[in-house]
Amino acid sequence: MAAVTYTVTDTCTACGACLLTCPEHAFVVGVPLQVRADRCTDCGECVEICPADAIVRA
Ligand code: SF4
Ligand code: SF4
């Protein structure tokens, strides 16, 4: 379990790519999207895939 959390900013276009990419299913659907810190392993794949650069490591 990682203590790192990620934040989705308002540049998100709700494309859904991060939801499909996250191997841990850590994203919680909402506005804004939330990342469950208890699931996220800090792999960084969501940051790489996001076309809007909306996911920031916090
Ligand atoms: S860093 Fe990896 S595990 Fe964490 S939310 Fe992004 S894709 Fe999922
Ligand atoms: S990949 Fe980026 S733009 Fe697409 S839903 Fe996720 S945070 Fe939003």
mmCIF file of N, CA and C and ligand atoms in Angstrom:
data_model
loop_
_atom_site.group_PDB
_atom_site.id
_atom_site.type_symbol
_atom_site.label_atom_id
_atom_site.label_comp_id
_atom_site.label_asym_id
_atom_site.label_seq_id
_atom_site.Cartn_x
_atom_site.Cartn_y
_atom_site.Cartn_z
ATOM 1 N N MET A 1 0.851 -1.193 0.000
ATOM 2 C CA MET A 1 0.000 0.000 0.000
ATOM 3 C C MET A 1 0.885 1.240 0.000
ATOM 4 N N ALA A 2 0.621 2.110 -0.940
ATOM 5 C CA ALA A 2 1.422 3.326 -1.038
ATOM 6 C C ALA A 2 0.702 4.487 -0.370
ATOM 7 N N ALA A 3 1.464 5.395 0.178
ATOM 8 C CA ALA A 3 0.879 6.562 0.822
ATOM 9 C C ALA A 3 0.645 7.688 -0.174
ATOM 10 N N VAL A 4 1.087 7.462 -1.399
ATOM 11 C CA VAL A 4 0.967 8.489 -2.423
ATOM 12 C C VAL A 4 -0.466 8.582 -2.913
ATOM 13 N N THR A 5 -0.890 9.793 -3.176
ATOM 14 C CA THR A 5 -2.196 9.966 -3.791
ATOM 15 C C THR A 5 -2.036 10.808 -5.051
ATOM 16 N N TYR A 6 -2.980 10.664 -5.921
ATOM 17 C CA TYR A 6 -2.998 11.443 -7.154
ATOM 18 C C TYR A 6 -4.275 12.262 -7.180
ATOM 19 N N THR A 7 -4.163 13.432 -7.788
ATOM 20 C CA THR A 7 -5.305 14.328 -7.891
ATOM 21 C C THR A 7 -5.626 14.571 -9.362
ATOM 22 N N VAL A 8 -6.902 14.577 -9.678
ATOM 23 C CA VAL A 8 -7.338 14.873 -11.041
ATOM 24 C C VAL A 8 -7.808 16.327 -11.085
ATOM 25 N N THR A 9 -7.204 17.094 -11.967
ATOM 26 C CA THR A 9 -7.493 18.519 -12.051
ATOM 27 C C THR A 9 -8.638 18.806 -13.026
ATOM 28 N N ASP A 10 -9.022 20.070 -13.118
ATOM 29 C CA ASP A 10 -10.190 20.412 -13.941
ATOM 30 C C ASP A 10 -9.890 20.449 -15.439
ATOM 31 N N THR A 11 -8.684 20.066 -15.830
ATOM 32 C CA THR A 11 -8.433 19.919 -17.269
ATOM 33 C C THR A 11 -8.912 18.556 -17.774
ATOM 34 N N CYS A 12 -9.372 17.716 -16.870
ATOM 35 C CA CYS A 12 -9.884 16.387 -17.236
ATOM 36 C C CYS A 12 -11.050 16.511 -18.203
ATOM 37 N N THR A 13 -11.006 15.714 -19.266
ATOM 38 C CA THR A 13 -12.075 15.723 -20.267
ATOM 39 C C THR A 13 -12.999 14.519 -20.109
ATOM 40 N N ALA A 14 -12.818 13.770 -19.039
ATOM 41 C CA ALA A 14 -13.645 12.590 -18.761
ATOM 42 C C ALA A 14 -13.570 11.552 -19.872
ATOM 43 N N CYS A 15 -12.378 11.399 -20.446
ATOM 44 C CA CYS A 15 -12.228 10.450 -21.552
ATOM 45 C C CYS A 15 -12.270 9.002 -21.081
ATOM 46 N N GLY A 16 -11.925 8.789 -19.820
ATOM 47 C CA GLY A 16 -11.992 7.437 -19.266
ATOM 48 C C GLY A 16 -10.730 6.607 -19.416
ATOM 49 N N ALA A 17 -9.714 7.150 -20.060
ATOM 50 C CA ALA A 17 -8.493 6.373 -20.308
ATOM 51 C C ALA A 17 -7.831 5.906 -19.012
ATOM 52 N N CYS A 18 -7.836 6.751 -18.025
ATOM 53 C CA CYS A 18 -7.190 6.378 -16.758
ATOM 54 C C CYS A 18 -7.933 5.229 -16.086
ATOM 55 N N LEU A 19 -9.235 5.248 -16.176
ATOM 56 C CA LEU A 19 -10.034 4.181 -15.569
ATOM 57 C C LEU A 19 -9.684 2.841 -16.188
ATOM 58 N N LEU A 20 -9.490 2.838 -17.502
ATOM 59 C CA LEU A 20 -9.203 1.608 -18.220
ATOM 60 C C LEU A 20 -7.757 1.169 -18.030
ATOM 61 N N THR A 21 -6.901 2.116 -17.750
ATOM 62 C CA THR A 21 -5.464 1.829 -17.663
ATOM 63 C C THR A 21 -5.032 1.370 -16.282
ATOM 64 N N CYS A 22 -5.617 1.928 -15.272
ATOM 65 C CA CYS A 22 -5.147 1.647 -13.912
ATOM 66 C C CYS A 22 -5.253 0.153 -13.587
ATOM 67 N N PRO A 23 -4.109 -0.498 -13.341
ATOM 68 C CA PRO A 23 -4.133 -1.936 -13.063
ATOM 69 C C PRO A 23 -4.742 -2.273 -11.708
ATOM 70 N N GLU A 24 -4.869 -1.265 -10.866
ATOM 71 C CA GLU A 24 -5.387 -1.504 -9.511
ATOM 72 C C GLU A 24 -6.838 -1.062 -9.342
ATOM 73 N N HIS A 25 -7.433 -0.587 -10.429
ATOM 74 C CA HIS A 25 -8.813 -0.075 -10.371
ATOM 75 C C HIS A 25 -8.970 0.915 -9.219
ATOM 76 N N ALA A 26 -8.033 1.845 -9.163
ATOM 77 C CA ALA A 26 -7.981 2.785 -8.038
ATOM 78 C C ALA A 26 -8.832 4.026 -8.242
ATOM 79 N N PHE A 27 -9.307 4.229 -9.469
ATOM 80 C CA PHE A 27 -10.091 5.446 -9.724
ATOM 81 C C PHE A 27 -11.535 5.266 -9.275
ATOM 82 N N VAL A 28 -12.055 6.297 -8.644
ATOM 83 C CA VAL A 28 -13.445 6.321 -8.216
ATOM 84 C C VAL A 28 -14.155 7.355 -9.080
ATOM 85 N N VAL A 29 -15.190 6.917 -9.772
ATOM 86 C CA VAL A 29 -15.893 7.800 -10.694
ATOM 87 C C VAL A 29 -16.613 8.896 -9.927
ATOM 88 N N GLY A 30 -16.429 10.111 -10.387
ATOM 89 C CA GLY A 30 -17.069 11.270 -9.779
ATOM 90 C C GLY A 30 -16.513 12.510 -10.445
ATOM 91 N N VAL A 31 -16.955 13.639 -10.011
ATOM 92 C CA VAL A 31 -16.457 14.910 -10.527
ATOM 93 C C VAL A 31 -15.894 15.713 -9.363
ATOM 94 N N PRO A 32 -14.566 15.788 -9.222
ATOM 95 C CA PRO A 32 -13.583 15.171 -10.113
ATOM 96 C C PRO A 32 -13.396 13.694 -9.777
ATOM 97 N N LEU A 33 -12.718 12.998 -10.682
ATOM 98 C CA LEU A 33 -12.316 11.626 -10.400
ATOM 99 C C LEU A 33 -11.439 11.614 -9.159
ATOM 100 N N GLN A 34 -11.548 10.563 -8.385
ATOM 101 C CA GLN A 34 -10.713 10.440 -7.194
ATOM 102 C C GLN A 34 -9.863 9.184 -7.328
ATOM 103 N N VAL A 35 -8.721 9.204 -6.675
ATOM 104 C CA VAL A 35 -7.845 8.032 -6.658
ATOM 105 C C VAL A 35 -7.792 7.484 -5.231
ATOM 106 N N ARG A 36 -8.082 6.223 -5.116
ATOM 107 C CA ARG A 36 -8.030 5.586 -3.802
ATOM 108 C C ARG A 36 -6.582 5.313 -3.417
ATOM 109 N N ALA A 37 -6.144 5.966 -2.357
ATOM 110 C CA ALA A 37 -4.763 5.802 -1.911
ATOM 111 C C ALA A 37 -4.494 4.390 -1.410
ATOM 112 N N ASP A 38 -5.546 3.715 -0.978
ATOM 113 C CA ASP A 38 -5.331 2.352 -0.469
ATOM 114 C C ASP A 38 -5.179 1.333 -1.591
ATOM 115 N N ARG A 39 -5.442 1.757 -2.819
ATOM 116 C CA ARG A 39 -5.260 0.844 -3.955
ATOM 117 C C ARG A 39 -4.088 1.244 -4.836
ATOM 118 N N CYS A 40 -3.846 2.533 -4.944
ATOM 119 C CA CYS A 40 -2.816 3.031 -5.847
ATOM 120 C C CYS A 40 -1.437 2.527 -5.436
ATOM 121 N N THR A 41 -0.685 2.020 -6.427
ATOM 122 C CA THR A 41 0.667 1.521 -6.183
ATOM 123 C C THR A 41 1.721 2.481 -6.712
ATOM 124 N N ASP A 42 1.299 3.665 -7.128
ATOM 125 C CA ASP A 42 2.227 4.692 -7.602
ATOM 126 C C ASP A 42 2.962 4.256 -8.871
ATOM 127 N N CYS A 43 2.263 3.519 -9.728
ATOM 128 C CA CYS A 43 2.916 3.022 -10.952
ATOM 129 C C CYS A 43 3.100 4.108 -11.987
ATOM 130 N N GLY A 44 2.258 5.144 -11.935
ATOM 131 C CA GLY A 44 2.400 6.265 -12.858
ATOM 132 C C GLY A 44 1.771 6.070 -14.220
ATOM 133 N N GLU A 45 1.140 4.930 -14.452
ATOM 134 C CA GLU A 45 0.577 4.657 -15.778
ATOM 135 C C GLU A 45 -0.544 5.626 -16.145
ATOM 136 N N CYS A 46 -1.318 6.033 -15.166
ATOM 137 C CA CYS A 46 -2.425 6.951 -15.448
ATOM 138 C C CYS A 46 -1.902 8.314 -15.898
ATOM 139 N N VAL A 47 -0.826 8.751 -15.270
ATOM 140 C CA VAL A 47 -0.231 10.043 -15.637
ATOM 141 C C VAL A 47 0.265 9.987 -17.085
ATOM 142 N N GLU A 48 0.855 8.857 -17.453
ATOM 143 C CA GLU A 48 1.388 8.699 -18.807
ATOM 144 C C GLU A 48 0.276 8.670 -19.846
ATOM 145 N N ILE A 49 -0.844 8.039 -19.516
ATOM 146 C CA ILE A 49 -1.896 7.838 -20.513
ATOM 147 C C ILE A 49 -2.808 9.052 -20.653
ATOM 148 N N CYS A 50 -2.904 9.887 -19.646
ATOM 149 C CA CYS A 50 -3.877 10.983 -19.671
ATOM 150 C C CYS A 50 -3.546 11.993 -20.766
ATOM 151 N N PRO A 51 -4.443 12.166 -21.744
ATOM 152 C CA PRO A 51 -4.196 13.083 -22.850
ATOM 153 C C PRO A 51 -4.330 14.548 -22.455
ATOM 154 N N ALA A 52 -4.888 14.796 -21.291
ATOM 155 C CA ALA A 52 -5.114 16.177 -20.854
ATOM 156 C C ALA A 52 -4.122 16.610 -19.774
ATOM 157 N N ASP A 53 -3.174 15.744 -19.462
ATOM 158 C CA ASP A 53 -2.219 16.032 -18.383
ATOM 159 C C ASP A 53 -2.943 16.480 -17.116
ATOM 160 N N ALA A 54 -4.023 15.782 -16.834
ATOM 161 C CA ALA A 54 -4.887 16.199 -15.720
ATOM 162 C C ALA A 54 -4.578 15.494 -14.406
ATOM 163 N N ILE A 55 -3.707 14.492 -14.440
ATOM 164 C CA ILE A 55 -3.448 13.725 -13.226
ATOM 165 C C ILE A 55 -2.101 14.150 -12.659
ATOM 166 N N VAL A 56 -2.145 14.620 -11.443
ATOM 167 C CA VAL A 56 -0.922 15.106 -10.806
ATOM 168 C C VAL A 56 -0.660 14.322 -9.522
ATOM 169 N N ARG A 57 0.590 14.058 -9.286
ATOM 170 C CA ARG A 57 1.009 13.323 -8.098
ATOM 171 C C ARG A 57 0.954 14.297 -6.930
ATOM 172 N N ALA A 58 0.291 13.914 -5.885
ATOM 173 C CA ALA A 58 0.148 14.819 -4.747
ATOM 174 C C ALA A 58 0.720 14.191 -3.494
HETATM 175 S S1 SF4 B 1 -0.443 5.507 -10.368
HETATM 176 FE FE1 SF4 B 1 -0.972 3.471 -11.182
HETATM 177 S S2 SF4 B 1 -2.084 2.435 -9.537
HETATM 178 FE FE2 SF4 B 1 -2.050 4.623 -9.048
HETATM 179 S S3 SF4 B 1 -3.977 5.442 -9.879
HETATM 180 FE FE3 SF4 B 1 -2.386 5.700 -11.463
HETATM 181 S S4 SF4 B 1 -2.514 3.872 -12.763
HETATM 182 FE FE4 SF4 B 1 -3.600 3.446 -10.837
HETATM 183 S S1 SF4 B 2 -7.264 10.034 -18.620
HETATM 184 FE FE1 SF4 B 2 -7.121 12.186 -17.925
HETATM 185 S S2 SF4 B 2 -8.662 13.284 -19.145
HETATM 186 FE FE2 SF4 B 2 -9.121 11.100 -19.287
HETATM 187 S S3 SF4 B 2 -10.651 10.729 -17.640
HETATM 188 FE FE3 SF4 B 2 -8.587 10.279 -16.807
HETATM 189 S S4 SF4 B 2 -7.932 12.206 -15.835
HETATM 190 FE FE4 SF4 B 2 -9.622 12.706 -17.202
#
